[in-house]
Structure formats: structure tokens, C-alpha cells
Short mmCIF file of C-alpha atoms in Angstrom, two decimals:
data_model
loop_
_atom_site.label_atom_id
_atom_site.label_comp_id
_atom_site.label_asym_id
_atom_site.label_seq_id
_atom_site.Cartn_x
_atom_site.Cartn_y
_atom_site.Cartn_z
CA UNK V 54 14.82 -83.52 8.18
CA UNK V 55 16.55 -80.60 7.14
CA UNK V 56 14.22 -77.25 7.33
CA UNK V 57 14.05 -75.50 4.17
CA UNK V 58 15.66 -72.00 3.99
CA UNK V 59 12.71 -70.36 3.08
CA UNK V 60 10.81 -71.51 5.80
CA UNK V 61 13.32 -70.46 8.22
CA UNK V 62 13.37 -66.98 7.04
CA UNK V 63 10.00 -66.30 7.25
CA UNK V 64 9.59 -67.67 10.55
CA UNK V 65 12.08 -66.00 11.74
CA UNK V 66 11.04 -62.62 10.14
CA UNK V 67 7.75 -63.22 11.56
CA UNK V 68 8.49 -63.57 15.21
CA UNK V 69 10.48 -60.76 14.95
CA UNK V 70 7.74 -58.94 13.41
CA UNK V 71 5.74 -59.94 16.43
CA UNK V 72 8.30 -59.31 18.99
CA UNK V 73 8.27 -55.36 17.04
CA UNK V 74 3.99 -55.24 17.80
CA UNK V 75 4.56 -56.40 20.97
CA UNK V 76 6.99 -53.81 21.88
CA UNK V 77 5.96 -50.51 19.91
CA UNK V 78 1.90 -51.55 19.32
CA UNK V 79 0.93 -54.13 22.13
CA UNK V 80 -2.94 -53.69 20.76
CA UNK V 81 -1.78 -55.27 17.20
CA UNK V 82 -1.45 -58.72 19.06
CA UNK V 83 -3.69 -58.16 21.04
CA UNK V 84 -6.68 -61.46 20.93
CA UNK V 85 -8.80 -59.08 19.78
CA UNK V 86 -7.16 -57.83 17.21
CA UNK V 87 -5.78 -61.24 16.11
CA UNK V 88 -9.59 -62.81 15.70
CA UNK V 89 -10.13 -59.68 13.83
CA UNK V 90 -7.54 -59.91 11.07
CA UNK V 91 -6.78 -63.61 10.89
CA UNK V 92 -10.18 -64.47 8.79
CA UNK V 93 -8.10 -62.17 6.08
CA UNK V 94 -4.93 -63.32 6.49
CA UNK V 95 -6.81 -66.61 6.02
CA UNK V 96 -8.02 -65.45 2.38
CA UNK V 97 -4.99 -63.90 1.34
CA UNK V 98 -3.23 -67.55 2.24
CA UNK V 99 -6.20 -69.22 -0.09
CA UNK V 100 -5.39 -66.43 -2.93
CA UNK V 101 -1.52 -67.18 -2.00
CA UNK V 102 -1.98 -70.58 -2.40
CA UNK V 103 -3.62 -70.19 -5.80
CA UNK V 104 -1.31 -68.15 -7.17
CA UNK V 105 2.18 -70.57 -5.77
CA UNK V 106 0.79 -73.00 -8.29
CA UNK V 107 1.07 -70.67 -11.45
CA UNK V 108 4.16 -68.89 -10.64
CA UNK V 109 5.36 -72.06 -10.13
CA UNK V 110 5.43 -72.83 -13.83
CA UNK V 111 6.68 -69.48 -14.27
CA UNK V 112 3.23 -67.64 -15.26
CA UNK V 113 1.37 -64.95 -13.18
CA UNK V 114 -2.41 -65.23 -12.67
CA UNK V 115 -3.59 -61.73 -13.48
CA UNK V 116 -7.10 -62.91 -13.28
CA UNK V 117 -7.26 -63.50 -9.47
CA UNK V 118 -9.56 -60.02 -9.19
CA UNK V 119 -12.21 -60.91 -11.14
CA UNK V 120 -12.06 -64.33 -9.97
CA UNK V 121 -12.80 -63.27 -6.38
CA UNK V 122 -15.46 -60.54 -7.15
CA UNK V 123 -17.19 -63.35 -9.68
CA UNK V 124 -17.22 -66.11 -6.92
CA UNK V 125 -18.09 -63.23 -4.27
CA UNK V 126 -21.33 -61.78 -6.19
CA UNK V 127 -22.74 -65.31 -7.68
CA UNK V 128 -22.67 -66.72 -3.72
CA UNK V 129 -24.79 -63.21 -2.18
CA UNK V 130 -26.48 -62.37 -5.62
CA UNK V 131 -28.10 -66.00 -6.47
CA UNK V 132 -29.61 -67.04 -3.28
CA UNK V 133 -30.91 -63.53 -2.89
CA UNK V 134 -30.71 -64.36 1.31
CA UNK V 135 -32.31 -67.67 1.04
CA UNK V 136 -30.46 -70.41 2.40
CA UNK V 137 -31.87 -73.43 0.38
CA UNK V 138 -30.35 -71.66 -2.98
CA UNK V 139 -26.57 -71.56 -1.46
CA UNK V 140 -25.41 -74.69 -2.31
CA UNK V 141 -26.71 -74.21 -6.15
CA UNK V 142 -24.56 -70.69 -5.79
CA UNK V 143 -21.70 -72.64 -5.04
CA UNK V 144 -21.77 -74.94 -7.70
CA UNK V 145 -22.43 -72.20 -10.23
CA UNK V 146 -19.35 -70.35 -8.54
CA UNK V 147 -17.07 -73.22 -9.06
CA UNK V 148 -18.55 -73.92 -12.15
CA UNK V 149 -17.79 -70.68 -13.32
CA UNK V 150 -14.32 -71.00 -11.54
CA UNK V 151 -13.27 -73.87 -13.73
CA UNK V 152 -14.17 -72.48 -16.94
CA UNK V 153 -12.02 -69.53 -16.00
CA UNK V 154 -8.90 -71.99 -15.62
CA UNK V 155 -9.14 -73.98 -18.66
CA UNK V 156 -9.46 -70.54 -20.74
CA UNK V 157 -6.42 -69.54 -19.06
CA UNK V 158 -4.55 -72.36 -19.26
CA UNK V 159 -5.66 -72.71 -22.91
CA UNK V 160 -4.23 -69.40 -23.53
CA UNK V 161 -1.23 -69.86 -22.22
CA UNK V 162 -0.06 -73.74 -22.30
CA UNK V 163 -1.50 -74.64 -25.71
CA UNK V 164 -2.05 -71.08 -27.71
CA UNK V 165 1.52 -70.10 -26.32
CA UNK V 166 0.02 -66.72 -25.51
CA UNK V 167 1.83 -64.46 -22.53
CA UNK V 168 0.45 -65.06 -19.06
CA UNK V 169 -0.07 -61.62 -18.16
CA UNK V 170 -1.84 -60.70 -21.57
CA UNK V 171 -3.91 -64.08 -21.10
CA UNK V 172 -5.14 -63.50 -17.49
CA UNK V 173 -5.90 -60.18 -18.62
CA UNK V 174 -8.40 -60.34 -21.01
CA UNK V 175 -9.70 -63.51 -18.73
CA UNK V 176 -9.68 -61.01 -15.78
CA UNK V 177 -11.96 -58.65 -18.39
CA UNK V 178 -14.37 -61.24 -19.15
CA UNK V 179 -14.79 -62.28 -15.59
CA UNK V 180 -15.78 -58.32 -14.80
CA UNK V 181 -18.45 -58.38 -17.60
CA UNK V 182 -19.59 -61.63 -15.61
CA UNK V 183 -19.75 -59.55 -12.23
CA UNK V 184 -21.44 -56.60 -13.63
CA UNK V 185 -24.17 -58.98 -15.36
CA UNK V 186 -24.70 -60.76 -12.59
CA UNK V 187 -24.71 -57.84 -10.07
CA UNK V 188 -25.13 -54.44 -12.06
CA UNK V 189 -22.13 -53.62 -9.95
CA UNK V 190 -24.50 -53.26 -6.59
CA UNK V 191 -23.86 -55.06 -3.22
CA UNK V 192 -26.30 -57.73 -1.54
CA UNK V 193 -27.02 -59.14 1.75
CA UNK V 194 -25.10 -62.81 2.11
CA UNK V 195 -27.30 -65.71 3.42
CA UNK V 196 -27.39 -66.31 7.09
CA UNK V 197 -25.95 -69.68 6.53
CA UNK V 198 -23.15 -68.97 4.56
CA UNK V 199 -22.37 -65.99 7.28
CA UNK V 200 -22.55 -68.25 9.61
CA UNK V 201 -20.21 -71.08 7.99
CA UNK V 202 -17.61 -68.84 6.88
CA UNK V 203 -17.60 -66.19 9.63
CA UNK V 204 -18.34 -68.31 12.66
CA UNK V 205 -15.59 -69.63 14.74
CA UNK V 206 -14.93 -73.58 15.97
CA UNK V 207 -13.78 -73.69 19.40
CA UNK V 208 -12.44 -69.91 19.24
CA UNK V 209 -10.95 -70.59 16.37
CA UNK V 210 -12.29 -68.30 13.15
CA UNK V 211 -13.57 -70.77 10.36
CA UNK V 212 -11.66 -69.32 7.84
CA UNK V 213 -8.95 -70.19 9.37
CA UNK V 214 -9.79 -73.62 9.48
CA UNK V 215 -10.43 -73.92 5.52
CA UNK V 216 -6.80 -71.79 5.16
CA UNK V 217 -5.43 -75.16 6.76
CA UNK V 218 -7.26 -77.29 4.91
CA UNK V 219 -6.27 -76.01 2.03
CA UNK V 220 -2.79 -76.12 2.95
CA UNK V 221 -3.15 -79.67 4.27
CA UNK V 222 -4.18 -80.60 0.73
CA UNK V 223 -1.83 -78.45 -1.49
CA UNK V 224 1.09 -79.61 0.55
CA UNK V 225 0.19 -82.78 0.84
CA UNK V 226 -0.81 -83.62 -3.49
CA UNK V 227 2.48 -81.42 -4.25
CA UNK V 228 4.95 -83.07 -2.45
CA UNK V 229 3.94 -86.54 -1.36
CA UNK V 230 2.34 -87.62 -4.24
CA UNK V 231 3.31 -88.65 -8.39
CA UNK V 232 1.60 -86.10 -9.75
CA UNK V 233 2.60 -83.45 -7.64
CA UNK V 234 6.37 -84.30 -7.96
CA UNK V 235 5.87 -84.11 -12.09
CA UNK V 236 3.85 -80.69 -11.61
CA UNK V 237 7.04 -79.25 -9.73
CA UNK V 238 9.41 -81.10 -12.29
CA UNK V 239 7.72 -79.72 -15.38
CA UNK V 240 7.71 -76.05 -13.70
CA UNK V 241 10.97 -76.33 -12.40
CA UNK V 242 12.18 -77.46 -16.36
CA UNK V 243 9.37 -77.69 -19.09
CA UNK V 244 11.83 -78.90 -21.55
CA UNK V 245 13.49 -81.93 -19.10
CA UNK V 246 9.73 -82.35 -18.24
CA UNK V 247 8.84 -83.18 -21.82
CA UNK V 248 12.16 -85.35 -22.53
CA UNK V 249 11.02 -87.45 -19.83
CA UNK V 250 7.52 -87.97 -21.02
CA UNK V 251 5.55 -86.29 -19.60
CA UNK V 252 2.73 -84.18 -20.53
CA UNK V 253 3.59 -79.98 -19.94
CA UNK V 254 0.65 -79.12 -21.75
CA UNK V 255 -1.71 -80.45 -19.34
CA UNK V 256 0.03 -79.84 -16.43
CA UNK V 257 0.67 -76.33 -17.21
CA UNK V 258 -2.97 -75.78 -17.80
CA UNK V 259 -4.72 -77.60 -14.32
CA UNK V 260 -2.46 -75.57 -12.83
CA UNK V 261 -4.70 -72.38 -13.82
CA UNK V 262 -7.94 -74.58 -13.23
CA UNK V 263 -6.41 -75.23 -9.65
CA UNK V 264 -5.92 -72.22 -8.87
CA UNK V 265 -9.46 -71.09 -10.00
CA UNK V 266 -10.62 -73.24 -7.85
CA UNK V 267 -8.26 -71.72 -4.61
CA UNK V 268 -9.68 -68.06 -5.82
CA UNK V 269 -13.48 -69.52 -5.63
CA UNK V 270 -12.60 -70.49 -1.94
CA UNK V 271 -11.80 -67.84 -1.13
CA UNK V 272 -14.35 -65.35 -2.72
CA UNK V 273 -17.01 -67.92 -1.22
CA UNK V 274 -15.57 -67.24 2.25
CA UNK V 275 -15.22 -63.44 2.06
CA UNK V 276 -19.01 -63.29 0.89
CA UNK V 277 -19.70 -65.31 4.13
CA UNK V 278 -16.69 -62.70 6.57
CA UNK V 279 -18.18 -59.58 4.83
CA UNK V 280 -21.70 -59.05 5.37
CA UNK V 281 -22.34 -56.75 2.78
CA UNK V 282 -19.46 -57.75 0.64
CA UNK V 283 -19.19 -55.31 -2.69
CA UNK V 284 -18.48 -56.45 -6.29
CA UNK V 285 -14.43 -55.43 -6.15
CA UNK V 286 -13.99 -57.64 -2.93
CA UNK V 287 -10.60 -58.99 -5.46
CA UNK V 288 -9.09 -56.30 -6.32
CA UNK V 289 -7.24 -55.86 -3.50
CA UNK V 290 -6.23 -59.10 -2.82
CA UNK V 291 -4.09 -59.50 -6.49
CA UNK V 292 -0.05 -57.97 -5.18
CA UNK V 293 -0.63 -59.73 -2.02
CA UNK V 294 -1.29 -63.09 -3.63
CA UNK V 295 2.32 -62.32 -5.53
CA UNK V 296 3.94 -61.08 -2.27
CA UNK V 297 3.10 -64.14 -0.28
CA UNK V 298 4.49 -66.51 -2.70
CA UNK V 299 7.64 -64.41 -2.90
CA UNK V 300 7.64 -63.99 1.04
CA UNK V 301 7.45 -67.69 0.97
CA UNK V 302 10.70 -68.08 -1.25
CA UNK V 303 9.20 -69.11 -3.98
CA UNK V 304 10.63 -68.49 -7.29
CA UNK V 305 8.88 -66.12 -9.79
CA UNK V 306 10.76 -68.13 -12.42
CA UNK V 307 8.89 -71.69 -11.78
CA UNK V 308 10.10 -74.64 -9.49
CA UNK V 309 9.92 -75.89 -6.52
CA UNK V 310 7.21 -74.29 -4.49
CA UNK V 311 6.60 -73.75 -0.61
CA UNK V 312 2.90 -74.08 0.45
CA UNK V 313 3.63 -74.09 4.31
CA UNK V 314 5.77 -70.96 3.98
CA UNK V 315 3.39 -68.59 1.76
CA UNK V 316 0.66 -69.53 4.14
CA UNK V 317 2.90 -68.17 7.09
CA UNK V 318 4.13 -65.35 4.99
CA UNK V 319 0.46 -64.60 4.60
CA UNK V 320 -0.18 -64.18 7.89
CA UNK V 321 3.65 -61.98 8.19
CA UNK V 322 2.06 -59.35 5.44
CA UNK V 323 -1.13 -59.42 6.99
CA UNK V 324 0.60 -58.56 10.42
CA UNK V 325 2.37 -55.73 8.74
CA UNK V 326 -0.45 -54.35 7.68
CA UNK V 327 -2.22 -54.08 11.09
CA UNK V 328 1.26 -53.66 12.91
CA UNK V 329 1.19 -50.08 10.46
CA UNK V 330 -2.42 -49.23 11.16
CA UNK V 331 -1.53 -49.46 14.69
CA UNK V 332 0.97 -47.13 14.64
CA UNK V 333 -0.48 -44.13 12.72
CA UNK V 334 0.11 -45.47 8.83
CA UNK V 335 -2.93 -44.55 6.79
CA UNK V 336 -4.86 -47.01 5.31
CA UNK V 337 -3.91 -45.21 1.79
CA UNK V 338 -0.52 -46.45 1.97
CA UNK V 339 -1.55 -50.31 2.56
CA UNK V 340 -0.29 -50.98 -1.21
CA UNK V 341 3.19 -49.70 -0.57
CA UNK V 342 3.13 -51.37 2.30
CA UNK V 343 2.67 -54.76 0.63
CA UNK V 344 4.63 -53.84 -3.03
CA UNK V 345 7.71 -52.90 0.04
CA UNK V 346 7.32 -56.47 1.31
CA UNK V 347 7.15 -57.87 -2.40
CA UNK V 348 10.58 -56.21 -3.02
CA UNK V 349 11.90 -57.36 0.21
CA UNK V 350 10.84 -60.88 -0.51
CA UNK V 351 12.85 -60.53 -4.03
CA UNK V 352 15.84 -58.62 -2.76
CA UNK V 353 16.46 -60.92 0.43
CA UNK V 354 16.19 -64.37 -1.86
CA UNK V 355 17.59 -62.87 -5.01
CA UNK V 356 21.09 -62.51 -2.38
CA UNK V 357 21.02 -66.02 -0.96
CA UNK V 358 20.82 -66.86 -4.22
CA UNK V 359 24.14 -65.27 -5.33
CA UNK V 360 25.65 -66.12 -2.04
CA UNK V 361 24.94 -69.73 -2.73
CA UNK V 362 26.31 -69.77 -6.17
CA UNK V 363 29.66 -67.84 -5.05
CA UNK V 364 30.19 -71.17 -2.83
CA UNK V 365 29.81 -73.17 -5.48
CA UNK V 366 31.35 -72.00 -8.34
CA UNK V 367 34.04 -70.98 -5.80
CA UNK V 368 34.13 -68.01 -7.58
CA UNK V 369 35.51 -64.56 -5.65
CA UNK V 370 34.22 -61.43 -5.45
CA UNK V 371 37.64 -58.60 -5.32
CA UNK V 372 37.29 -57.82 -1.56
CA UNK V 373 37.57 -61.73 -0.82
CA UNK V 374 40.55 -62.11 -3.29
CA UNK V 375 42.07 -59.07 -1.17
#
């Protein structure tokens, strides 16, 4: 089968990345340093993951921070160290996760309200959720839950292993089965979508609930990575979500979507990062580093693109005619 364009170029601009750390910062890929910064490339591929399946009907999910921080504080605050209590955490985590979806995709799908302004105020409420719950302090994560989400399986970090799983699953209900196929029709065209049918309302809106649910992962995991995680553990993790899904050649106007590639692009941005660390980039400048790779992502497909509809049209350009 034919490999999909986007998953070519982010291969491709990933082993290059790593033949570029291998060359000019040997210690970035080193095993090491891999086992050290693959448990967060693993989140931001959760977060990535969560936010393909908004843009994908052309919305943003502004409410990925508090989202995080909310899952990250109920699964350290509510147990309070004690291991019997962390499975209760976890439901009250996701249950707060899917109340946070349906508001959103309330908002949006059947108030008609704008994504960003929706996920906004959502991303507000979830806040005044973290600072009630928390007062805005740190706690101590259970030993079980440390040892769940930061142990490793056969040298192999465990976040890693959910990342896949995820991706297993998101691939696999997006592309192989009904309902996937209609999610990706109704985001590619919500008006074809509705001539044919089917519900847009409802799709629109799991799609926020789903994604909840992606965020809650990985909040629960980076409570279990971090010891001492703090109550902003998502702020930081909101223009990487974006990036990866762009990275991944997905586009920001709804469609067709590329789980396997944001995952990979994921771990390409989260290379970056430590490729830059390694050679002398302060940690200050991590967020142009990633808003850089955003705008790559955009410029690089926004020209295939244009290529692509030159051959068709057969349209061209004055240096051509010449």
C-alpha cells in the first residue's frame, strides 16, 4: 500500500534529525538520554493524539492545560500517598475528564460558539478545579502509581507502552472501523456529512469528550513520571499538542487525520528539544523552539499543497510558461 506523504516526511525529517545528534551532539542519542526523554515524548504523543481528533473537525482544544494539571492534582492530591485510594483518583479524574468534553463539545457543536473562546472559559473552569482541589501546592504521588507509570517493561519506559496503546486504538477505531470513517467524513465536510445522514452534532462533540479522555492519560501518567509533579504540569504541553498534529500533516482545517505520524512527529519535536539542550540552547527558548517547528510543519505542507494543485489544475506559474 501506498505510504502516505505525511508519513514519509516526517520520517524522513526525523532520521535526519538523528543523523544531525549523532554527528554534532552524540550524548542526545545517547541510551541514556533516550530513556530519559522518551516518557515525555510519550505524553506529548497522548496530548498529540487528543488534540488530532479536534483539529480534525477543524476546532482547537484550548483546554488541554487545565485538563492535564486537573487530571495531574486529583491522581497525587486524593490518595494523599495511599495506594488503596488510586484507583478511586482515577475514576474521579476521568470522571472529571468527561464532563470537561461534553461542555466543550456542547459549546461548540450545538451552541455554535468559537472553539478557542469555548475551550477557554472550559480551560478557566478547569483551573478553579485545580486550585480547589490543590490550593495550587504540590504533593507526593503514590508509590504505585510511580511505579506503573514510571517503571519500565523489559527496558522499555511504561509510558511508552500506553503512547502505543493509545495509538494502537486511535488508529485502529479511526480508520478501520464505521464510525471512525464517518468521524473523518463529517470533519473532512460537515455539510456532505449531514446530506448523507449522518449525525455532525454528535460526532463533533465525542470528539472533545475523546480527547478529554487522551489529556486524562496523560496527566495520570506524568503524576506517576514526576514525583513531585506541580499543579501547571499542562501548561507546557498545549503548542506542542498543535505542533505534533501539524508535524504529522494534519490539516488545521479538519479531515483526514494521521495518528501514526503525530505520534512520530512527537517524538521528532521532542528530539529537537534535547538535540538544542545539547548543544548550548537555553531552556528559555524551548517555546520558540517548538512555535519554529509549528511553522515549519505549516510552511512545508501548506507548499505540497500548492504544488499538488498546480498539477492538477495544470495551471502555470510565469517562470514555467517561460
Amino acid at each position: 500500500m501506498p505510504l502516505a506523504r505525511s508519513f514519509v516526511t516526517v520520517v524522513f525529517s526525523t532520521l535526519l534529525l538523528l543523523i544531525l545528534c549523532r554527528i554534532l551532539a552524540p550524548s542526545s542519542v545517547s541510551w541514556g538520554a533516550l530513556s530519559g526523554s522518551l516518557p515525555f515524548a510519550a505524553i506529548i504523543a497522548i496530548v498529540g493524539l487528543g488534540q488530532l481528533l479536534v483539529v480534525q473537525h477543524g476546532g482547537f482544544d484550548l483546554s488541554l492545560p487545565g485538563s492535564v494539571s486537573l487530571a495531574v492534582v486529583v491522581s497525587t492530591h486524593y490518595p494523599q500517598q495511599n495506594d488503596g485510594l488510586l484507583y478511586q483518583a482515577v475514576l474521579l479524574a476521568l470522571a472529571f475528564a468527561v464532563a470537561a468534553g461534553f461542555l466543550n463539545g456542547i459549546l461548540v457543536s450545538f451552541f455554535r460558539l468559537n472553539a478557542i473562546i469555548a475551550t477557554i472559559g472550559v480551560n478557566a473552569l478547569l483551573y478553579g478545579a485545580v486550585f480547589a482541589t490543590s490550593g495550587g501546592v504540590p504533593s507526593i504521588t503514590t508509590n504505585l502509581l510511580a511505579e506503573i507509570a514510571g517503571g519500565e517493561t523489559l527496558s522499555v519506559p511504561n509510558s511508552v507502552l500506553f503512547a502505543v496503546a493509545a495509538t494502537a486504538v486511535v488508529s485502529f477505531v479511526l480508520k478501520k472501523t464505521v464510525a471512525g470513517r464517518r468521524f473523518e467524513a463529517i470533519g473532512a465536510s460537515p455539510p456532505a456529512g449531514r446530506a448523507a445522514g449522518l449525525n455532525v452534532r454528535v460526532h463533533q462533540m465525542m470528539a472533545y469528550v475523546y480527547a478529554q479522555l487522551l489529556y486524562c492519560m496523560a496527566g495520570i501518567l506524568i503524576a506517576g513520571i514526576t514525583r513531585e509533579p506541580t499543579a501547571f504540569q499542562g501548561d507546557s504541553l498545549l503548542l506542542p499538542s498543535v505542533a505534533v498534529v501539524v508535524l504529522g500533516g494534519t490539516s488545521l482545517l479538519g479531515g483526514r487525520g494521521y495518528p501514526i505520524s503525530t505520534v512520530i512527529a512527537a517524538f521528532f519535536l521532542n528530539q529537537l528539544s534535547q538535540f538544542a539542550l545539547s548543544v548550548g540552547v537555553p531552556y528559555s527558548a524551548q517555546t520558540i523552539i517548538q512555535a519554529l517547528a509549528l511553522g515549519f510543519g505549516i510552511g512545508v505542507y501548506s507548499l505540497r499543497w500548492t504544488v499538488n494543485s498546480r498539477k492538477a489544475t495544470g495551471t502555470k506559474t510565469v517562470e514555467e510558461r517561460k
